[in-house]
Amino acid sequence: MDDPSTTLLAANQAFYDAFLRRDLAAMDALWARQHPVACIHPGWPALLNRAAIMQSWRQILSSPGAPTIRCAEPTAHLLGDAAFVVCYELLGDARLVATNVFAREDQAWRLVHHQAGPTPAVAGTDDPATTPPPGRRLH
Amino acid sequence: MDDPSTTLLAANQAFYDAFLRRDLAAMDALWARQHPVACIHPGWPALLNRAAIMQSWRQILSSPGAPTIRCAEPTAHLLGDAAFVVCYELLGDARLVATNVFAREDQAWRLVHHQAGPTPAVAGTDDPATTPPPGRRLH
């Protein structure tokens, strides 16, 4: 479990486990305290301080209409004492694509940033010929 | 110019300058070669290798319908030899919110990841009371 990719992907899964269980205390424990943090929920403006981010999770995790969420196809990208994971988020029939950035604090990976946004509902691909769906081509 | 936040924001601006000028060579030079890279264009699936990412930029920068783009409100988040910038992307009447992750290579900040997605057209805020627009609340 000391392999950094393994511990990184475990931390990423812990984030989605906390999300699925609507466990605000576990969610709070996963976010960094020694580094500044940021969070971009889909369709929200960027939240740039820890209090605002935790308030957003309180709101999201307590919402009776919150969908169940499952993480799919996570990939680990190590950058020394920082790292990021790219993964899909499956929410019922919807699919989002997410970036989760982590930094090491006290030997553990802690979240410093999360961004999720819409992506096509088809399976992911890194085929160079991939093109965006019509009308979604903002860049 | 050796202040890491200053050099980081300069590298982030160089990315948007290359985008605005449709300068594929400059764009290619900004992306990391020693670290693995990833890229999530708005509405696209995640691209997870450098060849696919450069092919996507070739396609985007050569498109006659590509809008002009301007970076607004960039914030620097340093994580040692890695870092990320959160900023807005203004494209005509549309506004996106983006995460750009950088790593140091040969003393310079190089892009290792970019994600952009939709955000409300109003001014950014980190007010804890901020709520997403109706119908956009995927989480």
mmCIF file with all atom_site columns, C-alpha atoms in Angstrom, chain B residues 14-31 54 57-58 60-62:
data_model
loop_
_atom_site.group_PDB
_atom_site.id
_atom_site.type_symbol
_atom_site.label_atom_id
_atom_site.label_alt_id
_atom_site.label_comp_id
_atom_site.label_asym_id
_atom_site.label_entity_id
_atom_site.label_seq_id
_atom_site.pdbx_PDB_ins_code
_atom_site.Cartn_x
_atom_site.Cartn_y
_atom_site.Cartn_z
_atom_site.occupancy
_atom_site.B_iso_or_equiv
_atom_site.pdbx_formal_charge
_atom_site.auth_seq_id
_atom_site.auth_comp_id
_atom_site.auth_asym_id
_atom_site.auth_atom_id
_atom_site.pdbx_PDB_model_num
ATOM 1  C CA . ALA B 1 14 ? 1.333  31.950 -22.132 1.00 0.00 ? 14 ALA B CA 1
ATOM 2  C CA . PHE B 1 15 ? -1.110 29.058 -22.566 1.00 0.00 ? 15 PHE B CA 1
ATOM 3  C CA . TYR B 1 16 ? -3.983 31.455 -23.293 1.00 0.00 ? 16 TYR B CA 1
ATOM 4  C CA . ASP B 1 17 ? -1.757 33.596 -25.525 1.00 0.00 ? 17 ASP B CA 1
ATOM 5  C CA . ALA B 1 18 ? -0.893 30.524 -27.612 1.00 0.00 ? 18 ALA B CA 1
ATOM 6  C CA . PHE B 1 19 ? -4.597 29.606 -27.706 1.00 0.00 ? 19 PHE B CA 1
ATOM 7  C CA . LEU B 1 20 ? -5.620 33.127 -28.803 1.00 0.00 ? 20 LEU B CA 1
ATOM 8  C CA . ARG B 1 21 ? -2.877 33.314 -31.468 1.00 0.00 ? 21 ARG B CA 1
ATOM 9  C CA . ARG B 1 22 ? -3.698 29.766 -32.622 1.00 0.00 ? 22 ARG B CA 1
ATOM 10 C CA . ASP B 1 23 ? 0.008  29.038 -32.270 1.00 0.00 ? 23 ASP B CA 1
ATOM 11 C CA . LEU B 1 24 ? 0.336  25.255 -32.243 1.00 0.00 ? 24 LEU B CA 1
ATOM 12 C CA . ALA B 1 25 ? 4.154  25.320 -31.851 1.00 0.00 ? 25 ALA B CA 1
ATOM 13 C CA . ALA B 1 26 ? 3.902  27.535 -28.772 1.00 0.00 ? 26 ALA B CA 1
ATOM 14 C CA . MET B 1 27 ? 1.116  25.331 -27.405 1.00 0.00 ? 27 MET B CA 1
ATOM 15 C CA . ASP B 1 28 ? 3.210  22.205 -27.951 1.00 0.00 ? 28 ASP B CA 1
ATOM 16 C CA . ALA B 1 29 ? 6.206  23.800 -26.173 1.00 0.00 ? 29 ALA B CA 1
ATOM 17 C CA . LEU B 1 30 ? 4.078  24.607 -23.114 1.00 0.00 ? 30 LEU B CA 1
ATOM 18 C CA . TRP B 1 31 ? 3.024  20.994 -22.494 1.00 0.00 ? 31 TRP B CA 1
ATOM 19 C CA . MET B 1 54 ? -1.646 17.663 -29.472 1.00 0.00 ? 54 MET B CA 1
ATOM 20 C CA . TRP B 1 57 ? -5.111 21.264 -30.179 1.00 0.00 ? 57 TRP B CA 1
ATOM 21 C CA . ARG B 1 58 ? -4.254 20.999 -33.884 1.00 0.00 ? 58 ARG B CA 1
ATOM 22 C CA . ILE B 1 60 ? -9.125 23.271 -32.217 1.00 0.00 ? 60 ILE B CA 1
ATOM 23 C CA . LEU B 1 61 ? -6.536 25.867 -33.265 1.00 0.00 ? 61 LEU B CA 1
ATOM 24 C CA . SER B 1 62 ? -7.130 25.262 -36.977 1.00 0.00 ? 62 SER B CA 1
#
